[in-house]
């Protein structure tokens, strides 16, 4: 099974010591080997509670150190109770692979057996991994249910459950699958749920399937990280491409470009390639190998630009993205916040440029209300800014105002 190394990016830590959180010496040794010196705020808050076996809701963004916040106490609990089993449900294949890398690093000394059940890769190695009676299954919902239905994965003794990025799973339409998975698990278990926000369906899960959970809130709801400079480029629909090309000439660092549709991600990659840019794309129609390769190439600086659909807006630990460009407006304010969260990680600073047209006016208002500030209107050389037209009277004229050409 292909797995990723533990990423090492700047992150805000506390002044506490890992020794004070209740972890055993051999796990602390692994923590030091990985290079972590002090716990992050979410780790300092979650680890002591999770070690007691209590249910917990952690409100935190990716980039806050939440993966170690749950993989460390889980490793500790499994090391002391070899009969226990843990299931970690992740929204995307990439997050699942990153989580498995953390478990491998922390659980190596204990011979912790893990298997990663994700779509887009062959079943064979997954069957083998399951036959070894793994201590931990890390899985995306669809592939996990395939195994449950085939009888190759049995969850009735999995007494620790982590739902990672629950709000992301909701956005991706995974809630029916998550509910089915919850039915397969023993009632007596520990449940840890992580989410950046708590929309009502997630709140309902916490009420129905969790037992008096402790709530740890690290992220002020609806706020993007400090250090982000937001910019808005209002243009005519036909000028979006020119605006993007000008922005790419203007800001030279690594750049993540968000686009709504998978087919448009392919189209845009072609456009940028023809312009001579080193570019890759990531979306859910690609095989797991292609996705991992695109991400790896971007991480290692082989391609300066990564074009992504919203699959990449959450959960992916992408380093040093200086510039996020929203080529298409996100569909929700939460998506804007999550896309923006790919820059200004830890203590760094970053730019989020949004290219928008008159059709996006409502969403711009919503984003501004949530951020509590106006998005500064900016322009790039050679692309005229959109000028609001006065309403026209004749039906024919109104029709032509509303016509948006396919790019
Ligand atoms: P995560 O939010 O789990 O994706 O973690 C974000 C980044 O922070 C990753 O690159 C981790 O390797 C790193 N990280 C997590 N915890 C610590 C820590 N205590 N000290 C230093 N780096 C950390």
CSV table of C-alpha atoms and ligand atoms in Angstrom, one decimal:
chain,number,residue,atom,x,y,z
A,1,UNK,CA,0.0,0.0,0.0
A,2,UNK,CA,1.3,3.4,-1.0
A,3,UNK,CA,1.7,5.7,2.0
A,4,UNK,CA,2.9,9.2,2.6
A,5,UNK,CA,5.6,10.4,4.9
A,6,UNK,CA,4.6,12.7,7.8
A,7,UNK,CA,4.5,16.2,6.5
A,8,UNK,CA,6.5,18.8,8.5
A,9,UNK,CA,5.1,22.2,8.2
A,10,UNK,CA,5.2,25.2,10.5
A,11,UNK,CA,2.4,25.1,13.0
A,12,UNK,CA,1.5,27.1,16.1
A,13,UNK,CA,2.4,25.1,19.3
A,14,UNK,CA,1.8,25.6,23.0
A,15,UNK,CA,4.5,26.0,25.7
A,16,UNK,CA,3.3,22.7,27.2
A,17,UNK,CA,5.4,19.5,27.1
A,18,UNK,CA,4.2,16.3,25.5
A,19,UNK,CA,5.3,14.6,28.7
A,20,UNK,CA,2.5,16.3,30.6
A,21,UNK,CA,-0.4,14.8,28.5
A,22,UNK,CA,-0.4,11.3,29.9
A,23,UNK,CA,1.4,9.5,27.0
A,24,UNK,CA,3.9,6.7,27.8
A,25,UNK,CA,7.6,6.9,27.3
A,26,UNK,CA,7.8,4.8,24.2
A,27,UNK,CA,5.2,6.9,22.4
A,28,UNK,CA,7.0,10.0,23.6
A,29,UNK,CA,10.1,8.6,22.0
A,30,UNK,CA,8.3,8.3,18.6
A,31,UNK,CA,7.0,11.9,19.0
A,32,UNK,CA,10.5,13.1,19.4
A,33,UNK,CA,11.7,11.0,16.5
A,34,UNK,CA,9.0,12.6,14.3
A,35,UNK,CA,10.4,16.0,15.4
A,36,UNK,CA,7.5,17.4,17.4
A,37,UNK,CA,8.7,19.4,20.4
A,38,UNK,CA,5.6,20.9,21.9
A,39,UNK,CA,1.9,20.0,21.4
A,40,UNK,CA,-0.3,22.3,19.4
A,41,UNK,CA,-3.4,23.7,21.1
A,42,UNK,CA,-5.7,21.0,19.8
A,43,UNK,CA,-3.2,18.2,20.8
A,44,UNK,CA,-2.8,19.7,24.3
A,45,UNK,CA,-6.6,19.8,24.7
A,46,UNK,CA,-7.6,16.5,23.0
A,47,UNK,CA,-4.9,14.0,24.1
A,48,UNK,CA,-5.6,13.9,27.9
A,49,UNK,CA,-9.4,13.6,27.3
A,50,UNK,CA,-9.1,11.0,24.5
A,51,UNK,CA,-6.8,8.8,26.8
A,52,UNK,CA,-9.6,8.5,29.3
A,53,UNK,CA,-11.9,6.9,26.8
A,54,UNK,CA,-14.4,9.7,26.7
A,55,UNK,CA,-16.2,10.8,23.6
A,56,UNK,CA,-15.0,14.1,22.2
A,57,UNK,CA,-15.9,16.7,19.5
A,58,UNK,CA,-12.9,18.6,18.3
A,59,UNK,CA,-13.6,21.8,16.4
A,60,UNK,CA,-10.4,22.4,14.4
A,61,UNK,CA,-9.1,23.0,10.9
A,62,UNK,CA,-6.6,20.9,9.1
A,63,UNK,CA,-3.2,22.4,9.8
A,64,UNK,CA,-3.9,22.6,13.5
A,65,UNK,CA,-2.2,19.3,14.2
A,66,UNK,CA,-5.4,17.4,14.7
A,67,UNK,CA,-4.2,14.2,13.0
A,68,UNK,CA,-1.7,13.6,15.8
A,69,UNK,CA,-4.3,14.8,18.3
A,70,UNK,CA,-6.2,11.6,17.7
A,71,UNK,CA,-3.6,9.2,16.4
A,72,UNK,CA,-1.4,9.6,19.5
A,73,UNK,CA,-4.0,8.7,22.1
A,74,UNK,CA,-5.4,5.9,19.9
A,75,UNK,CA,-2.0,4.3,19.6
A,76,UNK,CA,-1.6,4.6,23.3
A,77,UNK,CA,-5.0,3.0,24.1
A,78,UNK,CA,-4.4,0.1,21.6
A,79,UNK,CA,-0.9,-0.5,23.0
A,80,UNK,CA,-2.4,-1.2,26.4
A,81,UNK,CA,-5.5,-3.1,25.3
A,82,UNK,CA,-4.6,-5.4,22.4
A,83,UNK,CA,-8.2,-6.5,22.0
A,84,UNK,CA,-9.3,-2.9,21.1
A,85,UNK,CA,-9.7,-1.9,17.5
A,86,UNK,CA,-10.0,1.5,16.0
A,87,UNK,CA,-11.8,2.7,12.8
A,88,UNK,CA,-10.9,6.1,11.4
A,89,UNK,CA,-13.2,7.4,8.7
A,90,UNK,CA,-11.7,10.1,6.4
A,91,UNK,CA,-13.5,12.1,3.7
A,92,UNK,CA,-10.7,11.6,1.0
A,93,UNK,CA,-8.1,9.1,0.0
A,94,UNK,CA,-5.3,11.6,0.6
A,95,UNK,CA,-6.3,12.3,4.2
A,96,UNK,CA,-6.7,8.6,4.8
A,97,UNK,CA,-3.1,8.0,3.6
A,98,UNK,CA,-1.8,10.9,5.6
A,99,UNK,CA,-3.5,9.5,8.7
A,100,UNK,CA,-2.0,6.0,8.1
A,101,UNK,CA,1.5,7.6,7.9
A,102,UNK,CA,1.0,9.1,11.4
A,103,UNK,CA,-0.1,5.7,12.8
A,104,UNK,CA,2.9,4.0,11.2
A,105,UNK,CA,5.2,6.5,12.8
A,106,UNK,CA,3.7,6.4,16.3
A,107,UNK,CA,2.7,2.7,16.4
A,108,UNK,CA,5.9,1.2,14.9
A,109,UNK,CA,7.3,0.2,18.3
A,110,UNK,CA,4.1,-1.6,19.3
A,111,UNK,CA,3.8,-3.5,16.1
A,112,UNK,CA,0.5,-1.7,15.4
A,113,UNK,CA,-1.1,-3.2,12.3
A,114,UNK,CA,-3.0,-0.8,10.1
A,115,UNK,CA,-4.9,-1.1,6.8
A,116,UNK,CA,-6.0,1.7,4.6
A,117,UNK,CA,-9.3,1.0,2.7
A,118,UNK,CA,-9.6,3.7,0.0
A,119,UNK,CA,-11.2,3.7,-3.5
A,120,UNK,CA,-9.2,3.9,-6.7
A,121,UNK,CA,-6.7,1.2,-5.8
A,122,UNK,CA,-6.8,-2.6,-6.1
A,123,UNK,CA,-8.8,-4.6,-3.6
A,124,UNK,CA,-6.1,-7.4,-3.3
A,125,UNK,CA,-3.7,-5.7,-0.9
A,126,UNK,CA,-6.7,-4.5,1.2
A,127,UNK,CA,-8.0,-8.1,1.5
A,128,UNK,CA,-4.6,-9.2,2.7
A,129,UNK,CA,-4.4,-6.3,5.2
A,130,UNK,CA,-7.8,-7.2,6.6
A,131,UNK,CA,-6.8,-10.9,6.9
A,132,UNK,CA,-4.0,-9.8,9.2
A,133,UNK,CA,-6.6,-8.6,11.8
A,134,UNK,CA,-5.4,-5.0,11.8
A,135,UNK,CA,-5.6,-2.9,15.0
A,136,UNK,CA,-6.7,0.1,12.9
A,137,UNK,CA,-8.7,0.6,9.8
A,138,UNK,CA,-8.3,3.9,8.1
A,139,UNK,CA,-11.0,4.2,5.4
A,140,UNK,CA,-13.0,6.4,3.1
A,141,UNK,CA,-16.8,5.6,3.5
A,142,UNK,CA,-17.5,4.0,0.1
A,143,UNK,CA,-14.7,1.5,0.0
A,144,UNK,CA,-15.2,0.6,3.7
A,145,UNK,CA,-18.9,-0.3,3.0
A,146,UNK,CA,-17.8,-2.3,-0.1
A,147,UNK,CA,-15.7,-4.5,2.3
A,148,UNK,CA,-18.5,-4.6,4.9
A,149,UNK,CA,-21.0,-5.8,2.2
A,150,UNK,CA,-18.6,-8.4,0.9
A,151,UNK,CA,-18.0,-9.6,4.5
A,152,UNK,CA,-14.3,-8.9,4.2
A,153,UNK,CA,-14.4,-6.2,6.9
A,154,UNK,CA,-16.3,-6.8,10.2
A,155,UNK,CA,-16.7,-3.9,12.5
A,156,UNK,CA,-18.4,-5.4,15.5
A,157,UNK,CA,-15.3,-5.3,17.7
A,158,UNK,CA,-14.1,-1.8,16.6
A,159,UNK,CA,-14.6,0.0,19.9
A,160,UNK,CA,-12.9,3.3,19.0
A,161,UNK,CA,-14.2,5.4,16.1
A,162,UNK,CA,-12.8,8.6,14.6
A,163,UNK,CA,-14.9,10.6,12.2
A,164,UNK,CA,-12.4,13.0,10.7
A,165,UNK,CA,-13.5,16.2,8.9
A,166,UNK,CA,-17.2,15.4,9.5
A,167,UNK,CA,-18.4,18.6,7.8
A,168,UNK,CA,-16.4,17.7,4.7
A,169,UNK,CA,-18.0,14.3,4.6
A,170,UNK,CA,-21.3,16.0,4.8
A,171,UNK,CA,-20.4,18.3,1.9
A,172,UNK,CA,-19.3,15.4,-0.2
A,173,UNK,CA,-22.7,13.6,0.4
A,174,UNK,CA,-21.2,10.8,2.6
A,175,UNK,CA,-23.7,11.1,5.4
A,176,UNK,CA,-25.9,8.2,4.4
A,177,UNK,CA,-22.8,6.0,4.2
A,178,UNK,CA,-21.5,7.3,7.6
A,179,UNK,CA,-24.9,6.5,9.2
A,180,UNK,CA,-24.7,2.9,7.8
A,181,UNK,CA,-21.1,2.6,9.1
A,182,UNK,CA,-22.3,3.8,12.5
A,183,UNK,CA,-25.0,1.0,12.6
A,184,UNK,CA,-22.2,-1.6,12.1
A,185,UNK,CA,-20.2,-0.6,15.2
A,186,UNK,CA,-20.7,-1.8,18.8
A,187,UNK,CA,-22.8,0.6,20.9
A,188,UNK,CA,-20.2,0.6,23.6
A,189,UNK,CA,-17.4,2.5,22.1
A,190,UNK,CA,-15.4,5.7,22.2
A,191,UNK,CA,-16.2,8.2,19.4
A,192,UNK,CA,-14.0,11.1,18.5
A,193,UNK,CA,-15.4,13.5,15.9
A,194,UNK,CA,-13.4,16.3,14.2
A,195,UNK,CA,-15.0,19.1,12.2
A,196,UNK,CA,-14.2,22.7,11.3
A,197,UNK,CA,-17.9,23.6,11.7
A,198,UNK,CA,-21.0,22.1,13.3
A,199,UNK,CA,-23.8,22.3,10.8
A,200,UNK,CA,-27.1,20.7,12.0
A,201,UNK,CA,-26.7,17.2,10.5
A,202,UNK,CA,-23.3,16.9,12.3
A,203,UNK,CA,-24.8,18.2,15.5
A,204,UNK,CA,-27.5,15.4,15.1
A,205,UNK,CA,-24.8,12.7,14.7
A,206,UNK,CA,-23.2,14.0,17.9
A,207,UNK,CA,-26.5,13.8,19.7
A,208,UNK,CA,-27.6,10.4,18.4
A,209,UNK,CA,-24.3,8.5,18.3
A,210,UNK,CA,-22.1,10.1,21.0
A,211,UNK,CA,-22.2,9.7,24.7
A,212,UNK,CA,-21.9,13.0,26.6
A,213,UNK,CA,-19.0,14.3,24.4
A,214,UNK,CA,-16.4,16.8,25.7
A,215,UNK,CA,-16.3,19.7,23.3
A,216,UNK,CA,-12.9,21.2,22.4
A,217,UNK,CA,-13.2,24.3,20.2
A,218,UNK,CA,-10.0,25.6,18.7
A,219,UNK,CA,-11.4,27.4,15.6
A,220,UNK,CA,-13.5,30.4,16.0
A,221,UNK,CA,-16.4,29.5,13.8
A,222,UNK,CA,-16.5,31.0,10.3
A,223,UNK,CA,-13.2,32.8,10.6
A,224,UNK,CA,-10.3,32.2,8.2
A,225,UNK,CA,-6.8,32.3,9.5
A,226,UNK,CA,-5.1,35.6,10.2
A,227,UNK,CA,-2.2,36.5,7.9
A,228,UNK,CA,-4.4,36.1,4.8
A,229,UNK,CA,-4.7,38.9,2.4
A,230,UNK,CA,-8.0,38.6,0.5
A,231,UNK,CA,-8.4,40.2,-3.0
A,232,UNK,CA,-11.4,40.4,-5.3
A,233,UNK,CA,-11.1,40.7,-9.1
A,234,UNK,CA,-14.5,41.6,-10.6
A,235,UNK,CA,-14.3,41.0,-14.4
A,236,UNK,CA,-16.6,40.2,-17.3
A,237,UNK,CA,-17.1,36.4,-17.7
A,238,UNK,CA,-15.1,36.3,-20.9
A,239,UNK,CA,-12.1,37.9,-19.2
A,240,UNK,CA,-11.7,35.3,-16.4
A,241,UNK,CA,-9.0,33.4,-18.2
A,242,UNK,CA,-7.0,36.6,-19.0
A,243,UNK,CA,-7.3,37.7,-15.4
A,244,UNK,CA,-5.9,34.3,-14.2
A,245,UNK,CA,-3.0,34.5,-16.6
A,246,UNK,CA,-2.2,38.0,-15.4
A,247,UNK,CA,-2.4,36.9,-11.7
A,248,UNK,CA,0.0,34.0,-12.4
A,249,UNK,CA,2.5,36.5,-14.0
A,250,UNK,CA,2.1,38.8,-11.1
A,251,UNK,CA,2.6,36.4,-8.1
A,252,UNK,CA,5.3,33.9,-8.7
A,253,UNK,CA,5.1,31.4,-5.7
A,254,UNK,CA,3.4,28.1,-5.7
A,255,UNK,CA,-0.3,28.5,-6.5
A,256,UNK,CA,-3.4,26.5,-6.0
A,257,UNK,CA,-6.2,27.3,-8.4
A,258,UNK,CA,-9.7,26.2,-7.5
A,259,UNK,CA,-12.2,25.5,-10.2
A,260,UNK,CA,-15.7,24.0,-9.8
A,261,UNK,CA,-16.0,21.3,-12.4
A,262,UNK,CA,-13.7,18.3,-13.1
A,263,UNK,CA,-14.0,18.9,-16.9
A,264,UNK,CA,-13.0,22.5,-16.4
A,265,UNK,CA,-10.0,21.5,-14.3
A,266,UNK,CA,-8.8,19.4,-17.4
A,267,UNK,CA,-9.5,22.4,-19.7
A,268,UNK,CA,-7.7,24.8,-17.5
A,269,UNK,CA,-4.6,22.6,-17.2
A,270,UNK,CA,-4.4,22.5,-21.0
A,271,UNK,CA,-4.7,26.3,-21.2
A,272,UNK,CA,-1.9,26.8,-18.6
A,273,UNK,CA,0.3,24.1,-20.2
A,274,UNK,CA,0.0,25.9,-23.5
A,275,UNK,CA,1.1,29.1,-21.8
A,276,UNK,CA,4.2,27.3,-20.6
A,277,UNK,CA,3.3,26.9,-16.9
A,278,UNK,CA,4.4,23.8,-15.0
A,279,UNK,CA,1.0,22.6,-13.9
A,280,UNK,CA,-0.9,19.6,-12.6
A,281,UNK,CA,-4.5,19.0,-11.7
A,282,UNK,CA,-6.4,17.0,-9.0
A,283,UNK,CA,-10.0,16.0,-9.0
A,284,UNK,CA,-12.0,12.9,-8.2
A,285,UNK,CA,-12.1,11.4,-11.7
A,286,UNK,CA,-8.4,10.6,-11.6
A,287,UNK,CA,-7.0,7.4,-10.3
A,288,UNK,CA,-5.5,7.3,-6.8
A,289,UNK,CA,-2.0,7.0,-8.4
A,290,UNK,CA,-2.5,10.1,-10.6
A,291,UNK,CA,-3.8,12.1,-7.6
A,292,UNK,CA,-0.9,11.1,-5.3
A,293,UNK,CA,1.5,11.9,-8.1
A,294,UNK,CA,0.0,15.3,-8.8
A,295,UNK,CA,0.1,16.2,-5.1
A,296,UNK,CA,3.6,14.9,-4.6
A,297,UNK,CA,4.8,16.9,-7.7
A,298,UNK,CA,3.2,20.0,-6.3
A,299,UNK,CA,4.7,19.5,-2.8
A,300,UNK,CA,8.1,18.9,-4.2
A,301,UNK,CA,7.9,22.0,-6.4
A,302,UNK,CA,7.9,20.1,-9.7
A,303,UNK,CA,4.8,22.0,-10.7
A,304,UNK,CA,4.3,25.5,-9.5
A,305,UNK,CA,0.5,25.4,-10.1
A,306,UNK,CA,-2.1,22.8,-9.0
A,307,UNK,CA,-5.6,23.1,-10.5
A,308,UNK,CA,-8.0,21.5,-8.1
A,309,UNK,CA,-11.7,21.0,-7.6
A,310,UNK,CA,-13.0,21.3,-4.0
A,311,UNK,CA,-11.7,17.8,-3.2
A,312,UNK,CA,-8.4,19.5,-2.4
A,313,UNK,CA,-9.9,22.4,-0.4
A,314,UNK,CA,-9.9,20.5,2.9
A,315,UNK,CA,-7.7,18.1,4.6
A,316,UNK,CA,-4.8,18.1,2.3
A,317,UNK,CA,-1.6,19.0,4.0
A,318,UNK,CA,0.0,21.1,1.2
A,319,UNK,CA,3.0,23.1,2.2
A,320,UNK,CA,3.9,26.7,1.5
A,321,UNK,CA,1.0,27.7,-0.8
A,322,UNK,CA,1.6,31.3,-1.1
A,323,UNK,CA,-1.3,32.0,-3.4
A,324,UNK,CA,-4.8,30.6,-3.7
A,325,UNK,CA,-6.8,31.6,-6.7
A,326,UNK,CA,-10.5,31.0,-6.9
A,327,UNK,CA,-11.1,30.8,-10.6
A,328,UNK,CA,-14.7,29.9,-9.9
A,329,UNK,CA,-16.5,31.2,-6.9
A,330,UNK,CA,-16.9,28.6,-4.2
A,331,UNK,CA,-20.5,27.4,-3.7
A,332,UNK,CA,-20.6,28.1,0.0
A,333,UNK,CA,-18.9,30.5,2.4
A,334,UNK,CA,-17.5,27.4,4.3
A,335,UNK,CA,-15.8,26.3,1.0
A,336,UNK,CA,-14.3,29.8,0.7
A,337,UNK,CA,-12.9,29.5,4.3
A,338,UNK,CA,-11.6,26.1,3.6
A,339,UNK,CA,-10.0,27.0,0.3
A,340,UNK,CA,-8.4,30.0,2.0
A,341,UNK,CA,-7.2,27.6,4.7
A,342,UNK,CA,-4.7,26.1,2.2
A,343,UNK,CA,-2.6,29.3,2.6
A,344,UNK,CA,-1.1,31.2,5.5
A,345,UNK,CA,-0.6,27.9,7.4
A,346,UNK,CA,0.9,28.1,10.8
A,347,UNK,CA,2.5,31.5,11.1
A,348,UNK,CA,2.9,32.1,7.4
A,349,UNK,CA,1.1,34.7,5.3
A,350,UNK,CA,-0.7,34.2,2.0
A,351,UNK,CA,-2.9,35.7,-0.6
A,352,UNK,CA,-6.4,34.5,-1.7
A,353,UNK,CA,-7.4,36.0,-5.0
A,354,UNK,CA,-11.0,35.5,-6.1
A,355,UNK,CA,-12.0,36.1,-9.7
A,356,UNK,CA,-15.7,36.8,-9.9
A,357,UNK,CA,-18.3,38.1,-12.2
A,358,UNK,CA,-21.6,39.9,-11.7
A,359,UNK,CA,-23.3,36.6,-11.2
A,360,UNK,CA,-21.3,36.0,-8.0
A,361,UNK,CA,-22.6,39.2,-6.2
A,362,UNK,CA,-24.7,37.4,-3.6
A,363,UNK,CA,-21.9,35.0,-2.6
A,364,UNK,CA,-19.4,38.0,-2.4
A,365,UNK,CA,-21.8,39.6,0.1
A,366,UNK,CA,-22.1,36.5,2.1
A,367,UNK,CA,-18.3,36.0,2.3
A,368,UNK,CA,-17.9,39.7,3.3
A,369,UNK,CA,-20.5,39.3,6.0
A,370,UNK,CA,-18.8,36.2,7.4
A,371,UNK,CA,-15.3,37.7,7.3
A,372,UNK,CA,-16.6,40.9,8.8
A,373,UNK,CA,-14.8,43.0,6.2
A,374,UNK,CA,-15.1,43.9,2.6
A,375,UNK,CA,-13.0,42.0,0.1
A,376,UNK,CA,-10.7,44.7,-1.4
A,377,UNK,CA,-11.5,45.3,-5.1
A,378,UNK,CA,-8.3,44.8,-7.2
A,379,UNK,CA,-7.4,44.9,-10.9
A,380,UNK,CA,-4.7,43.4,-13.0
A,381,UNK,CA,-3.0,45.1,-16.0
A,382,UNK,CA,-4.7,44.5,-19.3
A,383,UNK,CA,-8.1,43.3,-17.8
A,384,UNK,CA,-10.8,45.9,-17.5
A,385,UNK,CA,-12.7,45.7,-14.3
A,386,UNK,CA,-16.4,44.8,-14.5
A,387,UNK,CA,-18.5,47.9,-14.5
A,388,UNK,CA,-22.0,47.5,-13.1
A,389,UNK,CA,-24.6,48.2,-15.8
A,390,UNK,CA,-27.8,50.1,-15.3
A,391,UNK,CA,-30.9,47.9,-15.6
A,392,UNK,CA,-32.3,47.9,-19.1
A,393,UNK,CA,-35.9,48.3,-20.0
A,394,UNK,CA,-36.5,46.2,-23.1
A,395,UNK,CA,-36.8,42.4,-22.7
A,396,UNK,CA,-34.4,41.9,-25.6
A,397,UNK,CA,-31.8,44.0,-23.9
A,398,UNK,CA,-32.3,42.2,-20.6
A,399,UNK,CA,-31.7,38.9,-22.3
A,400,UNK,CA,-28.4,40.0,-23.7
A,401,UNK,CA,-27.3,41.3,-20.3
A,402,UNK,CA,-27.9,37.8,-18.8
A,403,UNK,CA,-26.1,35.9,-21.5
A,404,UNK,CA,-22.9,34.2,-20.2
A,405,UNK,CA,-20.7,32.7,-22.7
A,406,UNK,CA,-19.3,29.2,-22.0
A,407,UNK,CA,-15.5,29.7,-21.5
B,1,LIG,P1,-2.6,18.4,10.6
B,1,LIG,O1,-3.5,19.5,11.1
B,1,LIG,O2,-2.7,17.1,11.4
B,1,LIG,O3,-2.7,18.2,9.2
B,1,LIG,O4,-1.0,18.9,10.9
B,1,LIG,C1,-0.5,20.0,10.2
B,1,LIG,C2,1.0,20.0,10.2
B,1,LIG,O5,1.5,20.2,11.5
B,1,LIG,C3,1.7,18.7,9.7
B,1,LIG,O6,2.7,19.0,8.9
B,1,LIG,C4,2.2,18.0,11.0
B,1,LIG,O7,3.3,17.2,10.7
B,1,LIG,C5,2.6,19.2,11.8
B,1,LIG,N1,2.5,19.0,13.3
B,1,LIG,C6,1.5,18.5,13.9
B,1,LIG,N2,1.7,18.5,15.3
B,1,LIG,C7,2.9,19.1,15.4
B,1,LIG,C8,3.7,19.5,16.6
B,1,LIG,N3,3.3,19.2,17.8
B,1,LIG,N4,4.9,20.1,16.4
B,1,LIG,C9,5.3,20.4,15.1
B,1,LIG,N5,4.6,20.1,14.0
B,1,LIG,C10,3.4,19.5,14.1
